[in-house]
Amino acid sequence: YNPLGMGDTIDILNLLALIRTQAGSAGPLEKADGKHIALWGHSMGGGIVLRALEIDQDIDAAVLYASINADEKINLQYFATEDGRGRTIMQISDEVLHSLSPSTYLDRLSSPLSIHYGGKDTVVPKEWSEQLCKNLGTLQKEVDCYYYADQAHTFQNDGDTLFIQRTIEFFEQKLKR
């Protein structure tokens, strides 16, 4: 059971700690760079990345791609499923949802962000990314926001090529010290 991706967030934070302690040592992380770390999250992964950024101030940069909403109450309402009797499966209090929502802690973000969303996304509304971009701008956070009018939830063809190019350029710029 993994409500709202909390277990995934813990896994990412544990992975980051592992990378930082084992990078450069003999083994599977021998070639990893524990001093320059970036994250990339698609859809629910975008919410997980936001949570990780708010907890771990040493992440250098992050890309959010077709991300879910930064407000978990909105996500739960939007993605709620019902059992056969019309009852919502997961019920969490507004207070708990507020405390678990990345939107509550956007002021804690210190990493630059690159946010990408498609105009034909039928999984998550583009307004969610637009609102996040606006909120981060209001907080004077370093954020670049890109809109791909003809792209769905998973970008394809020229839109995907442009997205990948922008992602590589962003990470190259932010990870060079």
C-alpha positions as a Python dict, from the first residue, in 0.01 Angstrom:
ca = {
    (1, 'Y'): (0, 0, 0),
    (2, 'N'): (153, 330, -111),
    (3, 'P'): (-89, 619, -61),
    (4, 'L'): (0, 925, -266),
    (5, 'G'): (342, 788, -359),
    (6, 'M'): (491, 835, -13),
    (7, 'G'): (678, 505, -31),
    (8, 'D'): (823, 608, -368),
    (9, 'T'): (941, 938, -220),
    (10, 'I'): (1115, 752, 64),
    (11, 'D'): (1274, 517, -191),
    (12, 'I'): (1412, 812, -391),
    (13, 'L'): (1554, 978, -79),
    (14, 'N'): (1716, 650, 26),
    (15, 'L'): (1858, 605, -324),
    (16, 'L'): (2006, 956, -315),
    (17, 'A'): (2172, 880, 20),
    (18, 'L'): (2311, 557, -123),
    (19, 'I'): (2447, 734, -431),
    (20, 'R'): (2612, 1001, -218),
    (21, 'T'): (2781, 750, 12),
    (22, 'Q'): (2887, 495, -251),
    (23, 'A'): (2964, 706, -557),
    (24, 'G'): (3320, 657, -671),
    (25, 'S'): (3367, 337, -470),
    (26, 'A'): (3409, -3, -631),
    (27, 'G'): (3073, -148, -719),
    (28, 'P'): (2764, -58, -917),
    (29, 'L'): (2787, 315, -831),
    (30, 'E'): (3157, 347, -908),
    (31, 'K'): (3096, 589, -1196),
    (32, 'A'): (2818, 783, -1026),
    (33, 'D'): (2871, 1146, -928),
    (34, 'G'): (2738, 1188, -577),
    (35, 'K'): (2803, 1561, -576),
    (36, 'H'): (2593, 1655, -880),
    (37, 'I'): (2246, 1507, -870),
    (38, 'A'): (1939, 1584, -1079),
    (39, 'L'): (1595, 1425, -1087),
    (40, 'W'): (1341, 1374, -1364),
    (41, 'G'): (978, 1286, -1297),
    (42, 'H'): (689, 1204, -1529),
    (43, 'S'): (326, 1219, -1416),
    (44, 'M'): (307, 1082, -1059),
    (45, 'G'): (686, 1088, -1064),
    (46, 'G'): (664, 1467, -1087),
    (47, 'G'): (489, 1480, -750),
    (48, 'I'): (749, 1246, -604),
    (49, 'V'): (1030, 1467, -738),
    (50, 'L'): (869, 1779, -587),
    (51, 'R'): (852, 1611, -247),
    (52, 'A'): (1213, 1499, -271),
    (53, 'L'): (1326, 1852, -366),
    (54, 'E'): (1150, 1999, -64),
    (55, 'I'): (1320, 1753, 170),
    (56, 'D'): (1666, 1728, 11),
    (57, 'Q'): (1813, 2073, -49),
    (58, 'D'): (2124, 1926, -217),
    (59, 'I'): (1957, 1818, -541),
    (60, 'D'): (2102, 2034, -818),
    (61, 'A'): (1813, 2043, -1067),
    (62, 'A'): (1489, 1872, -1165),
    (63, 'V'): (1264, 1822, -1466),
    (64, 'L'): (890, 1771, -1428),
    (65, 'Y'): (715, 1622, -1730),
    (66, 'A'): (334, 1606, -1749),
    (67, 'S'): (329, 1618, -1370),
    (68, 'I'): (36, 1557, -1140),
    (69, 'N'): (-90, 1844, -926),
    (70, 'A'): (125, 1974, -640),
    (71, 'D'): (-189, 1966, -423),
    (72, 'E'): (-268, 1610, -313),
    (73, 'K'): (-632, 1692, -239),
    (74, 'I'): (-681, 1787, -604),
    (75, 'N'): (-502, 1468, -717),
    (76, 'L'): (-710, 1249, -490),
    (77, 'Q'): (-1035, 1406, -610),
    (78, 'Y'): (-931, 1388, -975),
    (79, 'F'): (-799, 1031, -973),
    (80, 'A'): (-1039, 888, -712),
    (81, 'T'): (-1180, 553, -800),
    (82, 'E'): (-1486, 397, -651),
    (83, 'D'): (-1556, 47, -538),
    (84, 'G'): (-1860, -134, -676),
    (85, 'R'): (-2089, 43, -429),
    (86, 'G'): (-1994, 401, -521),
    (87, 'R'): (-1763, 466, -226),
    (88, 'T'): (-1429, 636, -270),
    (89, 'I'): (-1156, 384, -194),
    (90, 'M'): (-910, 620, -26),
    (91, 'Q'): (-1028, 881, 221),
    (92, 'I'): (-771, 1107, 384),
    (93, 'S'): (-850, 1418, 586),
    (94, 'D'): (-795, 1762, 432),
    (95, 'E'): (-543, 1838, 708),
    (96, 'V'): (-333, 1532, 626),
    (97, 'L'): (-357, 1597, 252),
    (98, 'H'): (-241, 1956, 309),
    (99, 'S'): (56, 1835, 516),
    (100, 'L'): (154, 1583, 244),
    (101, 'S'): (115, 1821, -51),
    (102, 'P'): (423, 1962, -222),
    (103, 'S'): (221, 2282, -281),
    (104, 'T'): (237, 2347, 93),
    (105, 'Y'): (617, 2365, 90),
    (106, 'L'): (707, 2528, -243),
    (107, 'D'): (893, 2799, -52),
    (108, 'R'): (1148, 2532, 50),
    (109, 'L'): (1255, 2462, -308),
    (110, 'S'): (1610, 2565, -384),
    (111, 'S'): (1675, 2362, -699),
    (112, 'P'): (1610, 2501, -1047),
    (113, 'L'): (1317, 2337, -1222),
    (114, 'S'): (1225, 2277, -1584),
    (115, 'I'): (855, 2201, -1631),
    (116, 'H'): (709, 2054, -1952),
    (117, 'Y'): (346, 1990, -2038),
    (118, 'G'): (143, 1907, -2343),
    (119, 'G'): (-172, 2073, -2470),
    (120, 'K'): (-332, 1741, -2568),
    (121, 'D'): (-267, 1563, -2239),
    (122, 'T'): (-581, 1370, -2139),
    (123, 'V'): (-430, 1225, -1820),
    (124, 'V'): (-339, 1542, -1629),
    (125, 'P'): (-475, 1890, -1706),
    (126, 'K'): (-217, 2134, -1840),
    (127, 'E'): (-357, 2390, -1596),
    (128, 'W'): (-184, 2200, -1317),
    (129, 'S'): (160, 2268, -1462),
    (130, 'E'): (59, 2623, -1550),
    (131, 'Q'): (-46, 2686, -1189),
    (132, 'L'): (277, 2535, -1056),
    (133, 'C'): (480, 2756, -1292),
    (134, 'K'): (284, 3060, -1176),
    (135, 'N'): (324, 2973, -806),
    (136, 'L'): (697, 2914, -842),
    (137, 'G'): (735, 3241, -1032),
    (138, 'T'): (550, 3427, -757),
    (139, 'L'): (793, 3276, -506),
    (140, 'Q'): (1081, 3388, -733),
    (141, 'K'): (1205, 3031, -776),
    (142, 'E'): (1423, 2943, -1072),
    (143, 'V'): (1184, 2776, -1316),
    (144, 'D'): (1155, 2733, -1693),
    (145, 'C'): (815, 2630, -1824),
    (146, 'Y'): (755, 2481, -2167),
    (147, 'Y'): (426, 2417, -2341),
    (148, 'Y'): (396, 2170, -2630),
    (149, 'A'): (59, 2241, -2795),
    (150, 'D'): (35, 1917, -2994),
    (151, 'Q'): (169, 1673, -2735),
    (152, 'A'): (-20, 1421, -2524),
    (153, 'H'): (75, 1282, -2181),
    (154, 'T'): (374, 1101, -2331),
    (155, 'F'): (540, 1320, -2591),
    (156, 'Q'): (613, 1180, -2935),
    (157, 'N'): (798, 1267, -3255),
    (158, 'D'): (921, 1627, -3287),
    (159, 'G'): (775, 1726, -2950),
    (160, 'D'): (962, 1445, -2778),
    (161, 'T'): (1283, 1535, -2960),
    (162, 'L'): (1254, 1899, -2850),
    (163, 'F'): (1170, 1795, -2493),
    (164, 'I'): (1476, 1566, -2475),
    (165, 'Q'): (1698, 1838, -2623),
    (166, 'R'): (1575, 2093, -2367),
    (167, 'T'): (1617, 1843, -2083),
    (168, 'I'): (1975, 1762, -2180),
    (169, 'E'): (2063, 2132, -2215),
    (170, 'F'): (1902, 2211, -1878),
    (171, 'F'): (2087, 1935, -1696),
    (172, 'E'): (2417, 2019, -1866),
    (173, 'Q'): (2381, 2383, -1763),
    (174, 'K'): (2271, 2318, -1404),
    (175, 'L'): (2509, 2032, -1326),
    (176, 'K'): (2826, 2204, -1443),
    (177, 'R'): (3009, 2369, -1158),
}
